[in-house]
mmCIF file of C-alpha atoms in Angstrom:
data_model
loop_
_atom_site.group_PDB
_atom_site.id
_atom_site.type_symbol
_atom_site.label_atom_id
_atom_site.label_comp_id
_atom_site.label_asym_id
_atom_site.label_seq_id
_atom_site.Cartn_x
_atom_site.Cartn_y
_atom_site.Cartn_z
ATOM 1 C CA UNK Y 4 -9.413 -9.100 14.732
ATOM 2 C CA UNK Y 5 -12.600 -7.625 13.265
ATOM 3 C CA UNK Y 6 -11.702 -9.186 9.924
ATOM 4 C CA UNK Y 7 -11.969 -12.592 11.614
ATOM 5 C CA UNK Y 8 -15.629 -12.080 12.597
ATOM 6 C CA UNK Y 9 -16.789 -14.635 10.026
ATOM 7 C CA UNK Y 10 -14.398 -17.222 11.389
ATOM 8 C CA UNK Y 11 -15.547 -16.619 14.972
ATOM 9 C CA UNK Y 12 -19.242 -16.645 14.022
ATOM 10 C CA UNK Y 13 -19.129 -19.731 11.810
ATOM 11 C CA UNK Y 14 -18.824 -23.408 12.528
ATOM 12 C CA UNK Y 15 -16.980 -23.970 9.262
ATOM 13 C CA UNK Y 16 -13.683 -22.096 9.748
ATOM 14 C CA UNK Y 17 -10.455 -24.048 9.670
ATOM 15 C CA UNK Y 18 -9.651 -25.207 13.209
ATOM 16 C CA UNK Y 19 -12.795 -23.540 14.537
ATOM 17 C CA UNK Y 20 -13.846 -26.475 16.778
ATOM 18 C CA UNK Y 21 -17.376 -25.311 17.501
ATOM 19 C CA UNK Y 22 -18.682 -28.596 18.902
ATOM 20 C CA UNK Y 23 -16.136 -28.635 21.712
ATOM 21 C CA UNK Y 24 -16.287 -24.863 22.245
ATOM 22 C CA UNK Y 25 -20.046 -24.631 22.743
ATOM 23 C CA UNK Y 26 -20.522 -27.673 24.985
ATOM 24 C CA UNK Y 27 -19.647 -26.046 28.312
ATOM 25 C CA UNK Y 28 -21.410 -22.685 28.231
ATOM 26 C CA UNK Y 29 -20.584 -19.094 27.299
ATOM 27 C CA UNK Y 30 -17.355 -18.597 29.262
ATOM 28 C CA UNK Y 31 -15.754 -21.738 27.921
ATOM 29 C CA UNK Y 32 -16.944 -20.846 24.389
ATOM 30 C CA UNK Y 33 -15.213 -17.454 24.499
ATOM 31 C CA UNK Y 34 -11.974 -18.882 25.925
ATOM 32 C CA UNK Y 35 -11.951 -21.810 23.502
ATOM 33 C CA UNK Y 36 -12.647 -19.503 20.540
ATOM 34 C CA UNK Y 37 -9.691 -17.292 21.383
ATOM 35 C CA UNK Y 38 -7.491 -20.301 22.080
ATOM 36 C CA UNK Y 39 -8.471 -21.852 18.730
ATOM 37 C CA UNK Y 40 -7.773 -18.557 16.969
ATOM 38 C CA UNK Y 41 -4.356 -18.194 18.630
ATOM 39 C CA UNK Y 42 -3.501 -21.791 17.766
ATOM 40 C CA UNK Y 43 -4.433 -21.086 14.146
ATOM 41 C CA UNK Y 44 -2.131 -18.033 14.103
ATOM 42 C CA UNK Y 45 0.725 -20.114 15.544
ATOM 43 C CA UNK Y 46 0.179 -22.735 12.819
ATOM 44 C CA UNK Y 47 0.296 -20.080 10.102
ATOM 45 C CA UNK Y 48 3.463 -18.534 11.536
ATOM 46 C CA UNK Y 49 5.236 -21.874 11.957
ATOM 47 C CA UNK Y 50 4.315 -22.924 8.402
ATOM 48 C CA UNK Y 51 5.686 -19.741 6.863
ATOM 49 C CA UNK Y 52 8.717 -19.591 9.151
ATOM 50 C CA UNK Y 53 9.757 -23.113 8.209
ATOM 51 C CA UNK Y 54 8.925 -22.823 4.507
ATOM 52 C CA UNK Y 55 12.210 -23.216 2.662
ATOM 53 C CA UNK Y 56 11.492 -25.704 -0.128
ATOM 54 C CA UNK Y 57 12.249 -24.372 -3.615
ATOM 55 C CA UNK Y 58 9.194 -23.499 -5.705
ATOM 56 C CA UNK Y 59 8.860 -22.708 -9.410
ATOM 57 C CA UNK Y 60 7.098 -19.424 -8.697
ATOM 58 C CA UNK Y 61 9.077 -18.195 -5.710
ATOM 59 C CA UNK Y 62 10.656 -14.775 -5.961
ATOM 60 C CA UNK Y 63 12.969 -12.622 -3.903
ATOM 61 C CA UNK Y 64 12.256 -9.215 -2.347
ATOM 62 C CA UNK Y 65 14.599 -7.409 -4.732
ATOM 63 C CA UNK Y 66 12.541 -8.824 -7.645
ATOM 64 C CA UNK Y 67 9.146 -7.700 -6.338
ATOM 65 C CA UNK Y 68 9.161 -4.023 -7.379
ATOM 66 C CA UNK Y 69 10.015 -5.044 -10.959
ATOM 67 C CA UNK Y 70 7.428 -7.844 -11.210
ATOM 68 C CA UNK Y 71 10.082 -10.322 -12.308
ATOM 69 C CA UNK Y 72 8.250 -13.471 -11.173
ATOM 70 C CA UNK Y 73 4.439 -13.738 -10.956
ATOM 71 C CA UNK Y 74 2.575 -16.214 -8.772
ATOM 72 C CA UNK Y 75 0.686 -19.086 -10.397
ATOM 73 C CA UNK Y 76 -2.662 -19.428 -8.642
ATOM 74 C CA UNK Y 77 -3.918 -22.001 -11.126
ATOM 75 C CA UNK Y 78 -2.039 -24.100 -13.668
ATOM 76 C CA UNK Y 79 -3.612 -27.453 -14.525
ATOM 77 C CA UNK Y 80 -1.332 -30.304 -15.442
ATOM 78 C CA UNK Y 81 -4.066 -31.859 -17.593
ATOM 79 C CA UNK Y 82 -5.519 -29.495 -20.221
ATOM 80 C CA UNK Y 83 -7.537 -32.013 -22.201
ATOM 81 C CA UNK Y 84 -10.515 -30.904 -24.183
ATOM 82 C CA UNK Y 85 -9.107 -27.579 -25.364
ATOM 83 C CA UNK Y 86 -9.388 -28.513 -29.049
ATOM 84 C CA UNK Y 87 -5.651 -28.477 -29.801
ATOM 85 C CA UNK Y 88 -2.815 -30.990 -29.634
ATOM 86 C CA UNK Y 89 -1.218 -29.012 -26.808
ATOM 87 C CA UNK Y 90 -2.612 -26.149 -24.812
ATOM 88 C CA UNK Y 91 -1.991 -24.311 -21.604
ATOM 89 C CA UNK Y 92 -3.996 -22.111 -19.293
ATOM 90 C CA UNK Y 93 -3.000 -20.283 -16.166
ATOM 91 C CA UNK Y 94 -4.195 -17.751 -13.638
ATOM 92 C CA UNK Y 95 -1.250 -15.612 -12.599
ATOM 93 C CA UNK Y 96 -1.036 -13.073 -9.828
ATOM 94 C CA UNK Y 97 0.914 -10.164 -11.216
ATOM 95 C CA UNK Y 98 0.638 -6.461 -10.517
ATOM 96 C CA UNK Y 99 -0.411 -3.795 -12.986
ATOM 97 C CA UNK Y 100 2.866 -2.749 -14.650
ATOM 98 C CA UNK Y 101 1.897 0.933 -14.941
ATOM 99 C CA UNK Y 102 1.295 1.102 -11.190
ATOM 100 C CA UNK Y 103 4.334 -0.957 -10.197
ATOM 101 C CA UNK Y 104 6.905 0.644 -12.492
ATOM 102 C CA UNK Y 105 5.381 4.062 -11.913
ATOM 103 C CA UNK Y 106 5.647 3.472 -8.168
ATOM 104 C CA UNK Y 107 9.349 2.609 -8.484
ATOM 105 C CA UNK Y 108 9.934 5.941 -10.237
ATOM 106 C CA UNK Y 109 7.701 7.748 -7.729
ATOM 107 C CA UNK Y 110 9.532 6.221 -4.753
ATOM 108 C CA UNK Y 111 12.869 7.330 -6.179
ATOM 109 C CA UNK Y 112 11.388 10.820 -6.637
ATOM 110 C CA UNK Y 113 10.125 10.763 -3.041
ATOM 111 C CA UNK Y 114 13.596 9.875 -1.791
ATOM 112 C CA UNK Y 115 15.002 12.908 -3.600
ATOM 113 C CA UNK Y 116 12.115 15.081 -2.380
ATOM 114 C CA UNK Y 117 12.557 13.956 1.215
ATOM 115 C CA UNK Y 118 16.326 14.481 1.163
ATOM 116 C CA UNK Y 119 15.887 17.959 -0.328
ATOM 117 C CA UNK Y 120 12.945 19.218 1.760
ATOM 118 C CA UNK Y 121 12.470 16.848 4.715
ATOM 119 C CA UNK Y 122 8.744 16.849 3.908
ATOM 120 C CA UNK Y 123 7.001 14.546 6.386
ATOM 121 C CA UNK Y 124 4.561 13.229 3.761
ATOM 122 C CA UNK Y 125 7.347 11.816 1.629
ATOM 123 C CA UNK Y 126 9.075 10.470 4.732
ATOM 124 C CA UNK Y 127 5.915 8.754 5.966
ATOM 125 C CA UNK Y 128 5.288 6.989 2.661
ATOM 126 C CA UNK Y 129 8.935 5.958 2.339
ATOM 127 C CA UNK Y 130 9.016 4.684 5.920
ATOM 128 C CA UNK Y 131 5.819 2.649 5.504
ATOM 129 C CA UNK Y 132 7.079 1.150 2.254
ATOM 130 C CA UNK Y 133 10.466 0.327 3.799
ATOM 131 C CA UNK Y 134 8.881 -1.270 6.874
ATOM 132 C CA UNK Y 135 6.831 -3.536 4.613
ATOM 133 C CA UNK Y 136 9.656 -4.433 2.246
ATOM 134 C CA UNK Y 137 13.072 -4.392 3.915
ATOM 135 C CA UNK Y 138 12.467 -7.066 6.597
ATOM 136 C CA UNK Y 139 11.961 -9.613 3.825
ATOM 137 C CA UNK Y 140 15.608 -9.184 2.802
ATOM 138 C CA UNK Y 141 16.669 -10.700 6.112
ATOM 139 C CA UNK Y 142 14.558 -13.810 5.509
ATOM 140 C CA UNK Y 143 15.778 -14.097 1.925
ATOM 141 C CA UNK Y 144 19.440 -13.831 2.840
ATOM 142 C CA UNK Y 145 19.647 -15.368 6.335
ATOM 143 C CA UNK Y 146 17.439 -18.444 6.023
ATOM 144 C CA UNK Y 147 16.595 -18.664 2.306
ATOM 145 C CA UNK Y 148 12.894 -18.724 3.035
ATOM 146 C CA UNK Y 149 10.512 -19.464 0.171
ATOM 147 C CA UNK Y 150 8.761 -16.212 -0.746
ATOM 148 C CA UNK Y 151 6.253 -15.079 -3.335
ATOM 149 C CA UNK Y 152 5.232 -11.830 -5.009
ATOM 150 C CA UNK Y 153 1.951 -11.651 -3.070
ATOM 151 C CA UNK Y 154 3.921 -10.945 0.130
ATOM 152 C CA UNK Y 155 4.251 -7.383 -1.170
ATOM 153 C CA UNK Y 156 0.457 -6.807 -1.189
ATOM 154 C CA UNK Y 157 0.464 -4.789 2.077
ATOM 155 C CA UNK Y 158 2.880 -2.325 0.436
ATOM 156 C CA UNK Y 159 0.550 -1.575 -2.473
ATOM 157 C CA UNK Y 160 -1.346 1.261 -0.710
ATOM 158 C CA UNK Y 161 1.968 3.014 -0.104
ATOM 159 C CA UNK Y 162 2.918 2.560 -3.742
ATOM 160 C CA UNK Y 163 -0.343 4.295 -4.662
ATOM 161 C CA UNK Y 164 0.391 7.069 -2.149
ATOM 162 C CA UNK Y 165 3.857 7.488 -3.675
ATOM 163 C CA UNK Y 166 2.272 7.834 -7.121
ATOM 164 C CA UNK Y 167 -0.217 10.352 -5.752
ATOM 165 C CA UNK Y 168 2.449 12.456 -4.047
ATOM 166 C CA UNK Y 169 4.669 12.372 -7.135
ATOM 167 C CA UNK Y 170 1.726 13.392 -9.311
ATOM 168 C CA UNK Y 171 1.062 16.263 -6.927
ATOM 169 C CA UNK Y 172 4.662 17.369 -7.307
ATOM 170 C CA UNK Y 173 4.337 17.303 -11.102
ATOM 171 C CA UNK Y 174 1.037 19.180 -11.089
ATOM 172 C CA UNK Y 175 2.227 21.751 -8.587
ATOM 173 C CA UNK Y 176 0.189 23.906 -6.212
ATOM 174 C CA UNK Y 177 -3.351 24.922 -7.110
#
């Protein structure tokens, strides 16, 4: 909740409702702030749970490690004034291929390492990665939920850890 400090301290956050929250004193302000925050979280969950409309940039969990479909954060439909008969510009969210493809190789190496040695470090990274990735398969298969590549962002630290552990294996002991 610490990351929401700005939302709690500002009158400009979505759904913040400061005017109503501050009218009845401190106790009501605290209760109303938490209630507004919880309501916001419920709105976010219900939006994403019910999101099943097809989208040009949607992707599936099995495509994420290979960066098959990026996310378009900006793609104007009117590109006038570019100095050419036709032009296009876009801002795409796509991972760094060296990190992503390297992480796929590193994760495969960690699976082999864990199976061979039962090293807890490899197991911890593999477990964290699996916990972040595998639940999305249920939503993709069971209710055909609309998903995007940026859903994998919480797994990125574990991809980096997999690369680090694999590099340590290649380098060997000091």
